[in-house]
PDB file of C-alpha atoms in Angstrom:
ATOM      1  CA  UNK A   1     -56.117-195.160 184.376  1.00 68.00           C
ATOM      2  CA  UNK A   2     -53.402-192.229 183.936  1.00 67.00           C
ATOM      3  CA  UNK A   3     -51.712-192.405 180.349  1.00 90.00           C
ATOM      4  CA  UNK A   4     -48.419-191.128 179.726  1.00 95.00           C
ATOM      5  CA  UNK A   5     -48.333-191.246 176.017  1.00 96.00           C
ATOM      6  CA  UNK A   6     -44.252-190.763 174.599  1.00 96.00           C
ATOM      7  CA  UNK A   7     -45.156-189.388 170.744  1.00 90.00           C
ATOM      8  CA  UNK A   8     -42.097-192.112 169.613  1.00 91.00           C
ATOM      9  CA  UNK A   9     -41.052-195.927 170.759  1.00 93.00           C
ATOM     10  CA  UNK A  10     -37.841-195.397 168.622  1.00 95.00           C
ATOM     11  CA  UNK A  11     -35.914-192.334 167.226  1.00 96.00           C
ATOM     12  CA  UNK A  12     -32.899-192.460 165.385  1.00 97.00           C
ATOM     13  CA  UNK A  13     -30.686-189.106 165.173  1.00 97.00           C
ATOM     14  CA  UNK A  14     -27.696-187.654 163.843  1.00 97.00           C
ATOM     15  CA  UNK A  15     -24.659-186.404 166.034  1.00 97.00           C
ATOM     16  CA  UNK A  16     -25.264-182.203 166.175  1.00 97.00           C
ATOM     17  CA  UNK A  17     -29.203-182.570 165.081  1.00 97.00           C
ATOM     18  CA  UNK A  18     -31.325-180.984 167.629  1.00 97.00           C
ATOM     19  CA  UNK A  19     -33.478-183.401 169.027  1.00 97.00           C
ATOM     20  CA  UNK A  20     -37.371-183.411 170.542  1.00 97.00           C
ATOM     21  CA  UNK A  21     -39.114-185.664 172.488  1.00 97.00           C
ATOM     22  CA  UNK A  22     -42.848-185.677 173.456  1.00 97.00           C
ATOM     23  CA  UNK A  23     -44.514-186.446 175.939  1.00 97.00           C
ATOM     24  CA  UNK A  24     -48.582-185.783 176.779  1.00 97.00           C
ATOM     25  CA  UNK A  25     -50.575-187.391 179.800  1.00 96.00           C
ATOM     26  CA  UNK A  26     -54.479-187.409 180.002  1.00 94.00           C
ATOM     27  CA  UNK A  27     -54.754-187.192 184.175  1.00 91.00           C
ATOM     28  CA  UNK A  28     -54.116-182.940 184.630  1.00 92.00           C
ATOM     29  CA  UNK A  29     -50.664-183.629 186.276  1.00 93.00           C
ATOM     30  CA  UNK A  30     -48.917-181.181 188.070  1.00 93.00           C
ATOM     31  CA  UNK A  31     -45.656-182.757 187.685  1.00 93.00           C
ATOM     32  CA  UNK A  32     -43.883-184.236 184.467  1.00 95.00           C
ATOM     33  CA  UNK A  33     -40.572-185.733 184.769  1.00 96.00           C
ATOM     34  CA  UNK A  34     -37.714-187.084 182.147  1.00 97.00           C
ATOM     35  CA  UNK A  35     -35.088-189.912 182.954  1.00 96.00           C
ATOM     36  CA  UNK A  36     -33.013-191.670 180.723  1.00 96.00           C
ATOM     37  CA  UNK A  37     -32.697-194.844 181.288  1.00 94.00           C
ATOM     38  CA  UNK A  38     -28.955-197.118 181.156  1.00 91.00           C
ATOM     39  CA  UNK A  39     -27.963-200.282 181.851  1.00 83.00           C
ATOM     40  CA  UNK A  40     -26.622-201.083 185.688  1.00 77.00           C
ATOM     41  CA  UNK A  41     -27.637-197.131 186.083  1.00 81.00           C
ATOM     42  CA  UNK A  42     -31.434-197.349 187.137  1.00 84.00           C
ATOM     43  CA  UNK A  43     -33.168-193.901 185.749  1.00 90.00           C
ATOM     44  CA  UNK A  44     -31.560-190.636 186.147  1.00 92.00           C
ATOM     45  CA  UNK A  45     -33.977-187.258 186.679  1.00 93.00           C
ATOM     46  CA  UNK A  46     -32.558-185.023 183.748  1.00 96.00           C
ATOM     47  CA  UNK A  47     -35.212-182.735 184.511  1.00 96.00           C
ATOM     48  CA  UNK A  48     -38.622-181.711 186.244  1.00 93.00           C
ATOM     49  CA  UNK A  49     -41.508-179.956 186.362  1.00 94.00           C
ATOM     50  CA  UNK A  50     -43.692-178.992 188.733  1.00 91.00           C
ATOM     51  CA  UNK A  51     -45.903-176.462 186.852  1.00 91.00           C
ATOM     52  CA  UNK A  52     -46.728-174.727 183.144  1.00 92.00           C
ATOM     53  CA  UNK A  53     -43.677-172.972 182.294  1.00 87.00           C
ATOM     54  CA  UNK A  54     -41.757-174.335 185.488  1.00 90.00           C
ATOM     55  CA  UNK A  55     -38.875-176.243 185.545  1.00 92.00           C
ATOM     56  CA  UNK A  56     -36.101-177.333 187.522  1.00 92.00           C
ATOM     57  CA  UNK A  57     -32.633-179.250 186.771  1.00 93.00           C
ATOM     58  CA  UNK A  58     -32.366-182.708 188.364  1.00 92.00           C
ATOM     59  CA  UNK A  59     -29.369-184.714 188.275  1.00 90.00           C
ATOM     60  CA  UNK A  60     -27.858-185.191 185.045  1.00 94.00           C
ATOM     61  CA  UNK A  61     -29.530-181.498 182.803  1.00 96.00           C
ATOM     62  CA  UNK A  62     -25.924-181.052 180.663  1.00 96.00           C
ATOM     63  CA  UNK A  63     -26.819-181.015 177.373  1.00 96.00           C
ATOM     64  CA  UNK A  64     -30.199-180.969 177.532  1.00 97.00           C
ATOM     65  CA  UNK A  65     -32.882-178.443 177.658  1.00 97.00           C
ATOM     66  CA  UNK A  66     -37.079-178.781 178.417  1.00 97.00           C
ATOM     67  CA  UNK A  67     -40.412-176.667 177.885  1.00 96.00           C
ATOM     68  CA  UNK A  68     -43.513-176.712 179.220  1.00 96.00           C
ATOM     69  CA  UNK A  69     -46.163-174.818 177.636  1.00 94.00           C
ATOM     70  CA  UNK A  70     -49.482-176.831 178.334  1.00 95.00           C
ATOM     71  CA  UNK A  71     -50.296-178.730 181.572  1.00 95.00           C
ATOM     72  CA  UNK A  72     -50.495-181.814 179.533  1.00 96.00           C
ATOM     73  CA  UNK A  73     -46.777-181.617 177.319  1.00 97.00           C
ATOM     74  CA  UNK A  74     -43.585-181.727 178.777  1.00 97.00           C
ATOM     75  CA  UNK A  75     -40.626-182.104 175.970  1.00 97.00           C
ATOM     76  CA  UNK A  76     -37.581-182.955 176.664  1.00 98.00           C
ATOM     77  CA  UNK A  77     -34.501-181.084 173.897  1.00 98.00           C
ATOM     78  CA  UNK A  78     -31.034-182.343 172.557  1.00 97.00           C
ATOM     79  CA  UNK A  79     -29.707-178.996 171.855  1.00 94.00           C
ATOM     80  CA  UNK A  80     -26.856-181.124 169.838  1.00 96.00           C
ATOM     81  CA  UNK A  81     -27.201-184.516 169.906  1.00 97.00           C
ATOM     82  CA  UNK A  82     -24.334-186.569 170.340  1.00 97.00           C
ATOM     83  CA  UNK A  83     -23.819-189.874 170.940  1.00 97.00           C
ATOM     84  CA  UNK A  84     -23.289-190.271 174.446  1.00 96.00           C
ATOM     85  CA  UNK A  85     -26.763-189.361 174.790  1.00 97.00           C
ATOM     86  CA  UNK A  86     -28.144-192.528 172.908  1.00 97.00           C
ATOM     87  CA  UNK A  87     -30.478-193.935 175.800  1.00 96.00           C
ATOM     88  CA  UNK A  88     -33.828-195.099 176.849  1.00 96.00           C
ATOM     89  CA  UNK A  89     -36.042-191.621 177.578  1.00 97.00           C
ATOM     90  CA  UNK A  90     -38.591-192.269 180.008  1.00 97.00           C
ATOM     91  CA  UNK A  91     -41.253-189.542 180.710  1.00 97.00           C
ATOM     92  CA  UNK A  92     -43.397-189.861 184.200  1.00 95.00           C
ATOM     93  CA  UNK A  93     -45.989-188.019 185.469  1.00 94.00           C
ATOM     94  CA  UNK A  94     -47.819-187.224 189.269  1.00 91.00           C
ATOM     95  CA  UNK A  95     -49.410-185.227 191.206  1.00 89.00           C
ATOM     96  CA  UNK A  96     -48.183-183.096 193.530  1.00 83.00           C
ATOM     97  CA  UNK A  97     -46.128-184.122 196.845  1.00 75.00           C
ATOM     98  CA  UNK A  98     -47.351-181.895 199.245  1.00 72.00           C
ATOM     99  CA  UNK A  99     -46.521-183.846 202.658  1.00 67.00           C
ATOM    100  CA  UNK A 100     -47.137-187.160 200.999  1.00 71.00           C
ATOM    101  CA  UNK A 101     -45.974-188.489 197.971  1.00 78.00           C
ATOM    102  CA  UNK A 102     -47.838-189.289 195.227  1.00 83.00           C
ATOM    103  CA  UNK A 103     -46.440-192.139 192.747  1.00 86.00           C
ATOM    104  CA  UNK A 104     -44.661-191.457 189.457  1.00 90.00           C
ATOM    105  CA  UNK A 105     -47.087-193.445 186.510  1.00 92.00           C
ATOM    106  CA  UNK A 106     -44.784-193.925 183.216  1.00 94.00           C
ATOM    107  CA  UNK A 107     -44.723-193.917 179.229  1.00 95.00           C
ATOM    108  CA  UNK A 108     -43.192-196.744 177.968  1.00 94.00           C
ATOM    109  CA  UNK A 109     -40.593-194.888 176.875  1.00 95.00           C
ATOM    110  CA  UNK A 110     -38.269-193.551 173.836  1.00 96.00           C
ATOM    111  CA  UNK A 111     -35.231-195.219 172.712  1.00 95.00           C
ATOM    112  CA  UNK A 112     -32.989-192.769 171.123  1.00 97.00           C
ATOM    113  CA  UNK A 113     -30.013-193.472 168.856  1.00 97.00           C
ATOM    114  CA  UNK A 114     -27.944-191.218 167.830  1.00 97.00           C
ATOM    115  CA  UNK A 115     -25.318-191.687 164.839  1.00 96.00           C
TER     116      UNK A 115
ATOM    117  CA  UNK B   1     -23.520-192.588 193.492  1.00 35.00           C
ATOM    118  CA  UNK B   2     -26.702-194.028 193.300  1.00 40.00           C
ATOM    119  CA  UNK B   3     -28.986-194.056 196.332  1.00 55.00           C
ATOM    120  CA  UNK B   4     -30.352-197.436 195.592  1.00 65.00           C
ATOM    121  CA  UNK B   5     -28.270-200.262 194.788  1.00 78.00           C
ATOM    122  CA  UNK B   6     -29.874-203.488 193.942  1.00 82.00           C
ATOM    123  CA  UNK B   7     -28.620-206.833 194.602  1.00 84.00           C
ATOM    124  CA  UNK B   8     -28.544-209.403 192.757  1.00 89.00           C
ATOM    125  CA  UNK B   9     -27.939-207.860 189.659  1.00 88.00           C
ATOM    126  CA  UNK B  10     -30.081-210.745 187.870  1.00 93.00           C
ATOM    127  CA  UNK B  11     -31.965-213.829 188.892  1.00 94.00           C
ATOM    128  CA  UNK B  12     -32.957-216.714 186.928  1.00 95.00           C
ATOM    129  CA  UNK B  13     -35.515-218.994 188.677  1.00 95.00           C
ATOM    130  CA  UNK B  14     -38.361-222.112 187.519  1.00 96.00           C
ATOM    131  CA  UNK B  15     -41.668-220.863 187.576  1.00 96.00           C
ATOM    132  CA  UNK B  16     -43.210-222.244 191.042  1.00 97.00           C
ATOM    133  CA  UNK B  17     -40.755-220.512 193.119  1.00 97.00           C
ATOM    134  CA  UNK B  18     -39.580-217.370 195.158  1.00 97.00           C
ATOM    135  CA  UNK B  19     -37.810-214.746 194.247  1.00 96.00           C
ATOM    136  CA  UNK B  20     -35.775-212.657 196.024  1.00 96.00           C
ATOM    137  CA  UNK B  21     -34.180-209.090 195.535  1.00 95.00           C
ATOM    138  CA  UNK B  22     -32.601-206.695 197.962  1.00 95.00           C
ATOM    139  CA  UNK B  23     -31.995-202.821 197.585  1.00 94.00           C
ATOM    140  CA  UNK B  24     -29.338-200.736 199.714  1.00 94.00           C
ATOM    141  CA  UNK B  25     -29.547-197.175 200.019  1.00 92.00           C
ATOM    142  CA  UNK B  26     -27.399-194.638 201.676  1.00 90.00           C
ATOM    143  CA  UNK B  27     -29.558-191.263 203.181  1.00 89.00           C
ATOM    144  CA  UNK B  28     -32.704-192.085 205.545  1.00 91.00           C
ATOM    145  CA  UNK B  29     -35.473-192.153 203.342  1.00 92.00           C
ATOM    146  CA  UNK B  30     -39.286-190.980 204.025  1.00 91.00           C
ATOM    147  CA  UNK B  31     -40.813-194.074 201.510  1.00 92.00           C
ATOM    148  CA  UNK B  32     -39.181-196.687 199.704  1.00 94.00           C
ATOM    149  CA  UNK B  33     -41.015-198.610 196.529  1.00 93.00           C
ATOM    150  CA  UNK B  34     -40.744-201.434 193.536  1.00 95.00           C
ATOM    151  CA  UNK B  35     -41.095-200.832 190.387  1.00 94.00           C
ATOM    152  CA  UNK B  36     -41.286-203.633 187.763  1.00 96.00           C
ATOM    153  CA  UNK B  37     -40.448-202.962 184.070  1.00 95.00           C
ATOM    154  CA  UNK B  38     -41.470-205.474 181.574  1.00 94.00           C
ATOM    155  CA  UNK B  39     -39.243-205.119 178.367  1.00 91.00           C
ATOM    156  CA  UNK B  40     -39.508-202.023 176.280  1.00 86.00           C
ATOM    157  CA  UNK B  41     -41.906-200.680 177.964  1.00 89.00           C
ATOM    158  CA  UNK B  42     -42.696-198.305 181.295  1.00 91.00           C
ATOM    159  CA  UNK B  43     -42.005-198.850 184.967  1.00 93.00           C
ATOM    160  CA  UNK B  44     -45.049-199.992 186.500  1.00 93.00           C
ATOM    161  CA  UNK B  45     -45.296-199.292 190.678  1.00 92.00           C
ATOM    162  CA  UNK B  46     -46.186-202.297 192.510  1.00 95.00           C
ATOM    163  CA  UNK B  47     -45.500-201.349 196.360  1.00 94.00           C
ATOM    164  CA  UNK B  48     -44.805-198.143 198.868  1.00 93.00           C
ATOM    165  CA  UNK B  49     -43.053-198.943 202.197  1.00 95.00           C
ATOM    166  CA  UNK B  50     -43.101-195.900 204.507  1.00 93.00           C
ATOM    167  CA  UNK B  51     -40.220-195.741 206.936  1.00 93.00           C
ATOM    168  CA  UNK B  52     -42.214-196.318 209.968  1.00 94.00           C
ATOM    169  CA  UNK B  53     -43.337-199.435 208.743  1.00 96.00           C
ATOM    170  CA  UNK B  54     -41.346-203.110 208.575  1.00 97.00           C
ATOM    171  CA  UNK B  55     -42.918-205.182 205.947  1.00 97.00           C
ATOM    172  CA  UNK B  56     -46.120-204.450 203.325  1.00 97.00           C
ATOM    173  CA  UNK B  57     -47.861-207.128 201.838  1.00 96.00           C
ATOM    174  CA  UNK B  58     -49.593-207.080 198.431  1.00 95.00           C
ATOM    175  CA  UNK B  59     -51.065-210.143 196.566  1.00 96.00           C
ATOM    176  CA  UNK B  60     -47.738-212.355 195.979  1.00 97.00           C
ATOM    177  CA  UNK B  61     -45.427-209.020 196.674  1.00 97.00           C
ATOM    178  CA  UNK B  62     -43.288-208.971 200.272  1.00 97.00           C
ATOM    179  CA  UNK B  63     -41.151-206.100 201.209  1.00 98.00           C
ATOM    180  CA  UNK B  64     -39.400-205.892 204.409  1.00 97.00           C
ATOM    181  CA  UNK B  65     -37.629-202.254 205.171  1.00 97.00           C
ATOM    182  CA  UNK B  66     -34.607-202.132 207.708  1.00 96.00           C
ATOM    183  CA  UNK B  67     -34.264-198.825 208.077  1.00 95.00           C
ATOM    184  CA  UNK B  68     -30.945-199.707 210.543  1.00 95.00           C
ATOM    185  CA  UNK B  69     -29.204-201.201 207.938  1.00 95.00           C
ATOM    186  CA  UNK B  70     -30.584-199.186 205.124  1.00 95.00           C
ATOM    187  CA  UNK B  71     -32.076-201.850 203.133  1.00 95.00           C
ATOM    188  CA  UNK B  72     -35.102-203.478 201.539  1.00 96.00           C
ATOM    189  CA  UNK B  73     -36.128-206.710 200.028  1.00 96.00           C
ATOM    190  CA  UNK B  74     -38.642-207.719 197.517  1.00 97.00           C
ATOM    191  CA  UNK B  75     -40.159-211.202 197.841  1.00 97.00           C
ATOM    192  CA  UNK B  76     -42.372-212.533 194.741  1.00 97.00           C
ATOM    193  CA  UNK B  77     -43.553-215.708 195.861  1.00 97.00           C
ATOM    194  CA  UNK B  78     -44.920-219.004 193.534  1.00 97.00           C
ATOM    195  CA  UNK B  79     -43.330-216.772 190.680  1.00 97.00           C
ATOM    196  CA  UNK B  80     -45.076-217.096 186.951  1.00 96.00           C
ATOM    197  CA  UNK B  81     -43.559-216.367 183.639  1.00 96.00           C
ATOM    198  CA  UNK B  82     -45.519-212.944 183.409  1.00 95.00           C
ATOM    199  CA  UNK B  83     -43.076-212.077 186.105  1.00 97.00           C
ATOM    200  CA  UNK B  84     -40.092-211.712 184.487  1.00 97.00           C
ATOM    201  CA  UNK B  85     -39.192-208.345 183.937  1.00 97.00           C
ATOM    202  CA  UNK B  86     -36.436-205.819 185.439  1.00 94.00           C
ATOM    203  CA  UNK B  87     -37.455-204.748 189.005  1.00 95.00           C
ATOM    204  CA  UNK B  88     -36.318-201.158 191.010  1.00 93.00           C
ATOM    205  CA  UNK B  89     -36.427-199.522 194.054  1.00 93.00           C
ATOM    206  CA  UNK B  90     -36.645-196.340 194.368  1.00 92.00           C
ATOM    207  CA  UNK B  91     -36.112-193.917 197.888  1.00 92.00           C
ATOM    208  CA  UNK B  92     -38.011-190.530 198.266  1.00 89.00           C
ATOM    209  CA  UNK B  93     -36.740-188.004 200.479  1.00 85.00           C
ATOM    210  CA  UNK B  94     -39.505-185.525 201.616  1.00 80.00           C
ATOM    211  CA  UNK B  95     -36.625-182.589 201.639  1.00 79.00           C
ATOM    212  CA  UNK B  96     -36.019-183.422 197.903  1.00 76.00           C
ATOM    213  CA  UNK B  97     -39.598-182.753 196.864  1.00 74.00           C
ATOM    214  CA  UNK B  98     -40.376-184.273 193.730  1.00 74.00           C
ATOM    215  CA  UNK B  99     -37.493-186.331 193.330  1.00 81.00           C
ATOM    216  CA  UNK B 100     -37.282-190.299 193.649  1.00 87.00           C
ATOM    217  CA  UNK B 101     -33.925-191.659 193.002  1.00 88.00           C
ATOM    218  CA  UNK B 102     -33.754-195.428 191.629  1.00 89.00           C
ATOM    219  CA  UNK B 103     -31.259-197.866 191.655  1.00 88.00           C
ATOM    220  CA  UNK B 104     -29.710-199.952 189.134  1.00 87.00           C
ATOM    221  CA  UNK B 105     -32.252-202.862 188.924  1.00 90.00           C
ATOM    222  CA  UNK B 106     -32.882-206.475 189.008  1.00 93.00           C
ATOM    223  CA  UNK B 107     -33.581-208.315 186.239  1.00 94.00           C
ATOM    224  CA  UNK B 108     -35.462-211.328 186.726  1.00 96.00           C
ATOM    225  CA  UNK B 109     -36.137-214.402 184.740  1.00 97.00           C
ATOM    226  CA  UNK B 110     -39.194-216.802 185.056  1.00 96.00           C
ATOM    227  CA  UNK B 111     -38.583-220.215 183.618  1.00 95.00           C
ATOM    228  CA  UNK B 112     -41.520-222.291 182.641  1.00 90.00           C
TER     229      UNK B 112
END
């Protein structure tokens, strides 16, 4: 079974601190992905990545930032947290979609508060 | 906007019987799936419908895809308490790549 490990359940920040969350999977994923999570909003891509070192905005990137230095990490960075940014963080991972998709399989998530 | 919208919003039903949620989306879509989220913790994917196909069966799961109306329904049927939990859609768009886009969820309740 693919694990998507998220390094915390809960996080609790204050406003301007600069902010990391982990996330490692065990399956040699091409692609890592980070949503946050609200409620009545579904999951919105922040950002993606589709390689080591690659990395590419998806719908809602303002205000935060991402690296990717190992197949296996993706972390997603408040630059300077604030509190419109205390969410659910959810971290997915897949392989490729090259003609066919490939399901996302997820952590269980980071809820972030920020003070 | 979101590309999904789910209706309802949330769903309280006894154990023993269906459940019902529908999911609207705007743009044709290559695929269409449910995800189920239990609480505080990860979505989970239960189903893929492609676009050429009208309804996908899987153990209790039944979804139906109209792709002339742009919608999709989940059916859970003889529903159990370990199915309560928050259940998406999500669309993928082969021109967007990686990217699924979800909508806003149902949450469902399973009385005993």
């Amino acid at each position: 079974d693919v694990k998507v490990t998220q390094s915390s359940r809960y996080l609790v920040k204050r406003t301007g601190e600069k902010v990391f969350l982990e996330c490692v999977q065990d399956m040699d994923h091409e692609n890592m992905f980070w949503y946050r999570q609200d409620p009545g909003l579904g999951l919105r891509l922040i950002y993606f990545s589709y390689d080591v070192k690659m990395k590419e905005k998806g719908d809602i990137p303002e205000g935060y930032s991402v690296s990717r230095e190992k197949k296996e990490r993706f972390s997603l960075i408040l630059e300077s947290a604030s509190t419109n940014q205390t969410s659910m963080y959810l971290c997915a991972s897949s392989l490729p979609n090259r003609g066919m998709y490939q399901p996302q399989h997820f952590g269980d998530g980071t809820r972030l508060s920020i003070l | 906007s979101q590309q999904g919208e789910e209706d309802p919003q949330a769903l309280s039903i006894q154990e023993g019987e269906n459940a019902t949620m529908n999911c609207s989306y705007k743009t044709s879509i290559n695929n269409l799936q449910w995800y189920r989220q239990n609480s505080g913790r990860g979505l989970v994917h239960l189903i893929l419908i492609r676009s050429n196909e009208r309804e996908k069966h899987s153990g209790r799961l039944r979804v139906t895809l109209d792709t002339s109306k742009k919608s999709s329904s989940l059916l859970i049927t003889a529903s159990r308490a370990a199915d309560t939990a928050s259940y998406f859609c999500a669309t993928w768009i082969k021109a967007a790549g990686n990217k699924l886009t979800f909508g806003g969820g149902t949450r469902v309740l399973v009385k005993p």
